[in-house]
Each structure stands twice: as C-alpha cells, then as structure tokens.
mmCIF file of C-alpha atoms in Angstrom:
data_model
loop_
_atom_site.group_PDB
_atom_site.id
_atom_site.type_symbol
_atom_site.label_atom_id
_atom_site.label_comp_id
_atom_site.label_asym_id
_atom_site.label_seq_id
_atom_site.Cartn_x
_atom_site.Cartn_y
_atom_site.Cartn_z
ATOM 1 C CA MET A 407 17.651 10.344 -35.519
ATOM 2 C CA ASN A 408 21.389 9.964 -36.125
ATOM 3 C CA ILE A 409 23.270 7.285 -34.191
ATOM 4 C CA SER A 410 27.013 6.737 -34.205
ATOM 5 C CA TYR A 411 27.975 3.111 -34.766
ATOM 6 C CA SER A 412 31.042 3.537 -32.523
ATOM 7 C CA TRP A 413 28.913 5.108 -29.787
ATOM 8 C CA LEU A 414 26.408 2.271 -29.992
ATOM 9 C CA MET A 415 29.197 -0.309 -29.732
ATOM 10 C CA SER A 416 30.578 1.448 -26.638
ATOM 11 C CA MET A 417 27.139 1.630 -24.992
ATOM 12 C CA VAL A 418 26.380 -2.091 -25.390
ATOM 13 C CA PRO A 419 29.242 -4.149 -23.943
ATOM 14 C CA GLY A 420 29.792 -7.412 -25.794
ATOM 15 C CA LEU A 421 27.969 -6.301 -28.946
ATOM 16 C CA GLU A 422 29.876 -7.727 -31.881
ATOM 17 C CA SER A 423 27.530 -6.980 -34.783
ATOM 18 C CA SER A 424 28.412 -5.172 -37.982
ATOM 19 C CA SER A 425 26.606 -1.951 -38.875
ATOM 20 C CA GLU A 426 24.608 -3.893 -41.473
ATOM 21 C CA GLU A 427 23.513 -6.477 -38.872
ATOM 22 C CA ILE A 428 22.483 -3.731 -36.472
ATOM 23 C CA SER A 429 20.540 -2.048 -39.277
ATOM 24 C CA GLU A 430 18.635 -5.270 -39.983
ATOM 25 C CA HIS A 431 18.006 -5.796 -36.254
ATOM 26 C CA LEU A 432 16.610 -2.263 -35.831
ATOM 27 C CA ALA A 433 14.393 -2.615 -38.923
ATOM 28 C CA ALA A 434 12.953 -5.890 -37.592
ATOM 29 C CA ARG A 435 11.932 -4.029 -34.440
ATOM 30 C CA GLY A 436 10.219 -1.122 -36.169
ATOM 31 C CA ALA A 437 13.109 1.354 -36.382
ATOM 32 C CA PRO A 438 14.430 1.099 -39.940
ATOM 33 C CA VAL A 439 17.770 2.652 -40.798
ATOM 34 C CA GLN A 440 17.175 5.055 -43.681
ATOM 35 C CA ALA A 441 20.859 5.576 -44.508
ATOM 36 C CA MET A 442 24.358 4.756 -43.341
ATOM 37 C CA GLU A 443 27.208 7.128 -44.056
ATOM 38 C CA LEU A 444 30.935 7.004 -43.382
ATOM 39 C CA VAL A 445 31.595 10.099 -41.290
ATOM 40 C CA GLY A 446 35.094 10.686 -42.686
ATOM 41 C CA ALA A 447 34.224 9.923 -46.318
ATOM 42 C CA GLY A 448 36.402 11.926 -48.690
ATOM 43 C CA LEU A 449 39.003 12.704 -46.036
ATOM 44 C CA GLU A 450 40.964 9.445 -46.156
ATOM 45 C CA ASP A 451 44.040 11.020 -47.787
ATOM 46 C CA LEU A 452 44.340 14.063 -45.510
ATOM 47 C CA ILE A 453 46.936 13.997 -42.750
ATOM 48 C CA VAL A 454 48.012 15.987 -39.709
ATOM 49 C CA VAL A 455 51.039 18.251 -40.224
ATOM 50 C CA ARG A 456 53.063 20.538 -37.988
ATOM 51 C CA VAL A 457 54.090 23.945 -39.303
ATOM 52 C CA GLU A 458 57.823 24.294 -38.747
ATOM 53 C CA SER A 459 58.227 27.833 -40.065
ATOM 54 C CA VAL A 460 56.176 30.693 -41.481
ATOM 55 C CA ARG A 461 57.638 33.543 -43.513
ATOM 56 C CA ARG A 462 56.324 36.227 -45.847
ATOM 57 C CA HIS A 463 55.965 35.351 -49.481
ATOM 58 C CA PRO A 464 58.584 37.483 -51.286
ATOM 59 C CA ASN A 465 56.199 38.410 -54.118
ATOM 60 C CA ALA A 466 52.845 38.806 -52.345
ATOM 61 C CA ASP A 467 51.776 40.818 -49.326
ATOM 62 C CA ARG A 468 48.912 38.551 -48.256
ATOM 63 C CA LEU A 469 50.566 35.173 -48.726
ATOM 64 C CA SER A 470 52.928 33.202 -46.500
ATOM 65 C CA LEU A 471 55.378 30.414 -47.172
ATOM 66 C CA CYS A 472 55.054 27.614 -44.656
ATOM 67 C CA ASP A 473 57.387 24.675 -44.171
ATOM 68 C CA VAL A 474 55.276 21.771 -42.940
ATOM 69 C CA ASP A 475 56.410 18.466 -41.450
ATOM 70 C CA ARG A 476 54.277 15.624 -42.755
ATOM 71 C CA GLY A 477 56.123 12.970 -40.778
ATOM 72 C CA GLY A 478 59.759 12.890 -41.806
ATOM 73 C CA GLU A 479 59.367 15.053 -44.905
ATOM 74 C CA ILE A 480 59.336 18.854 -44.956
ATOM 75 C CA LEU A 481 57.269 20.475 -47.704
ATOM 76 C CA GLN A 482 56.747 24.102 -48.700
ATOM 77 C CA VAL A 483 53.146 25.302 -48.853
ATOM 78 C CA VAL A 484 51.891 28.709 -49.965
ATOM 79 C CA CYS A 485 49.111 29.862 -47.646
ATOM 80 C CA GLY A 486 46.795 32.865 -47.701
ATOM 81 C CA ALA A 487 45.428 32.529 -44.167
ATOM 82 C CA PRO A 488 46.928 35.001 -41.686
ATOM 83 C CA VAL A 489 46.388 32.748 -38.651
ATOM 84 C CA ILE A 490 49.077 30.122 -39.287
ATOM 85 C CA GLU A 491 51.458 29.726 -36.355
ATOM 86 C CA GLU A 492 54.819 28.016 -36.125
ATOM 87 C CA GLY A 493 54.447 24.840 -34.097
ATOM 88 C CA GLY A 494 50.738 24.581 -34.896
ATOM 89 C CA TYR A 495 49.056 21.399 -36.142
ATOM 90 C CA TYR A 496 46.748 21.586 -39.160
ATOM 91 C CA PRO A 497 44.917 19.347 -41.670
ATOM 92 C CA PHE A 498 46.941 18.927 -44.872
ATOM 93 C CA ALA A 499 46.041 17.784 -48.363
ATOM 94 C CA GLY A 500 49.106 16.982 -50.434
ATOM 95 C CA VAL A 501 49.691 16.826 -54.168
ATOM 96 C CA GLY A 502 47.381 14.266 -55.785
ATOM 97 C CA VAL A 503 44.763 14.378 -53.015
ATOM 98 C CA SER A 504 41.146 15.093 -53.939
ATOM 99 C CA LEU A 505 39.131 17.292 -51.581
ATOM 100 C CA PRO A 506 35.491 16.416 -50.773
ATOM 101 C CA ASP A 507 34.285 18.971 -53.367
ATOM 102 C CA GLY A 508 36.195 17.103 -56.089
ATOM 103 C CA VAL A 509 39.144 19.476 -56.465
ATOM 104 C CA ARG A 510 42.331 17.473 -57.084
ATOM 105 C CA LEU A 511 45.494 19.169 -55.834
ATOM 106 C CA LYS A 512 48.569 19.643 -57.988
ATOM 107 C CA LYS A 513 51.963 21.155 -57.321
ATOM 108 C CA VAL A 514 51.470 24.758 -58.344
ATOM 109 C CA LYS A 515 53.601 27.857 -58.647
ATOM 110 C CA ILE A 516 52.009 30.838 -56.912
ATOM 111 C CA ARG A 517 53.692 34.171 -57.538
ATOM 112 C CA GLY A 518 57.008 32.437 -58.205
ATOM 113 C CA GLU A 519 56.961 30.000 -55.267
ATOM 114 C CA TYR A 520 55.894 26.351 -55.331
ATOM 115 C CA SER A 521 53.134 24.984 -53.132
ATOM 116 C CA ASN A 522 53.092 21.228 -52.495
ATOM 117 C CA GLY A 523 49.519 21.003 -51.242
ATOM 118 C CA MET A 524 47.407 23.022 -48.884
ATOM 119 C CA LEU A 525 46.547 23.565 -45.253
ATOM 120 C CA CYS A 526 42.771 23.231 -45.004
ATOM 121 C CA SER A 527 39.882 25.132 -43.461
ATOM 122 C CA GLU A 528 36.846 23.391 -41.969
ATOM 123 C CA ARG A 529 34.733 24.315 -44.979
ATOM 124 C CA GLU A 530 37.249 23.059 -47.546
ATOM 125 C CA ILE A 531 37.133 19.580 -46.031
ATOM 126 C CA GLY A 532 33.435 19.533 -45.189
ATOM 127 C CA LEU A 533 33.767 19.610 -41.399
ATOM 128 C CA GLY A 534 32.082 22.960 -40.825
ATOM 129 C CA ARG A 535 31.259 26.271 -42.412
ATOM 130 C CA ASP A 536 34.173 28.298 -41.092
ATOM 131 C CA GLN A 537 36.414 29.405 -43.910
ATOM 132 C CA SER A 538 37.879 32.415 -42.127
ATOM 133 C CA GLY A 539 41.054 30.531 -41.373
ATOM 134 C CA ILE A 540 42.802 27.220 -41.415
ATOM 135 C CA MET A 541 41.467 24.570 -39.018
ATOM 136 C CA ARG A 542 43.758 24.457 -35.986
ATOM 137 C CA LEU A 543 44.166 20.986 -34.489
ATOM 138 C CA PRO A 544 45.199 20.004 -30.950
ATOM 139 C CA ASN A 545 48.970 19.844 -30.445
ATOM 140 C CA ASP A 546 48.815 16.351 -28.948
ATOM 141 C CA LEU A 547 48.206 14.698 -32.332
ATOM 142 C CA THR A 548 50.847 12.747 -34.240
ATOM 143 C CA VAL A 549 52.469 14.301 -37.300
ATOM 144 C CA GLY A 550 51.642 12.252 -40.398
ATOM 145 C CA GLN A 551 48.624 10.626 -38.728
ATOM 146 C CA PRO A 552 45.558 10.263 -40.973
ATOM 147 C CA LEU A 553 43.118 13.087 -40.176
ATOM 148 C CA VAL A 554 40.161 10.671 -40.048
ATOM 149 C CA GLU A 555 41.889 8.704 -37.305
ATOM 150 C CA ALA A 556 43.122 11.785 -35.435
ATOM 151 C CA LEU A 557 39.642 13.313 -35.228
ATOM 152 C CA GLY A 558 37.788 10.052 -34.610
ATOM 153 C CA LEU A 559 35.959 10.261 -37.922
ATOM 154 C CA ASN A 560 36.407 6.576 -38.748
ATOM 155 C CA ASP A 561 32.801 5.935 -37.783
ATOM 156 C CA ILE A 562 29.447 5.224 -39.407
ATOM 157 C CA ARG A 563 26.466 7.553 -38.976
ATOM 158 C CA MET A 564 23.194 5.620 -38.953
ATOM 159 C CA ASP A 565 20.017 7.574 -39.759
ATOM 160 C CA VAL A 566 17.317 5.727 -37.813
#
C-alpha cells in the first residue's frame, strides 16, 4: 500500500516525526515500509513558464516558435506540439537540465532557429503516459516556480 508522507502528517495533528522515524514505528508494529521514494525525483530543475507568443517556424510546417517567460527572462523555444496556446502555463526544462530519462538538454538549432529548452509532455517528465501534447498547467501558478512545488510533488511515497 502506498502512503503519502504529507498526507499522513496532515491526518495526524501534532505528528512531528521524520519519514524515517515513521518507517521504523510502522515496522515495529508489523507494517514494514518496503521502500520510500521522493515523488518529484528528477524534476527538481523544471519550472513553470507562461507562453507569451506562438508563431509558425519559418522553415518547418509542423513546428512553432514560442516565446516563454521563465520569470523575468523571455526565451525562444522550438515546439512540435500543435496544442500550445498563448497565455498558457507549461512545464519547462531549460538548457543544462536533465530529464528523468537521462537526456540532458542543450541549446540547439532546429531548422535554422534556436531552441533554449523544451516545453514538456507528461510522459517526458514521468508524470503520465500522455505524449500527445504538452502538459497544460493551471493558470493560477507562478511563473518561474519550481514544478515540484507547483504540483505538490515535494512529498515522499511510502510503500507499506
């Protein structure tokens, strides 16, 4: 059975034990914790961005050029997903960030235009299987906010 450490802390007012202490406590009572996993592991460097503009790539029919606001800095990103909307919020992995599958992003030139990172699908960041489009986030998030924090993934999953 999977238990969220944050959920457990919210269900037991006054509980001030670490996940390790809770694990030991459960094991002593016949419910050993088989594994503990950081829910947002591998996503620490991803942030929330807002797409400021979307335009056709001048040298490719199925690509777009997006200007994204990462919190005071506007970057150009080449994107192949047709669902990107101006004003939309999306997960972003910038240059130098490693995705959960180990791919490390570099500034690349795609059909003559530079891309300074990528807008991410659920599958690319390990949060689902949907790769049909980029993961749309709620518009009430803060630009530049760490994705782990924005989605509440700064938690520990305990396999009891």
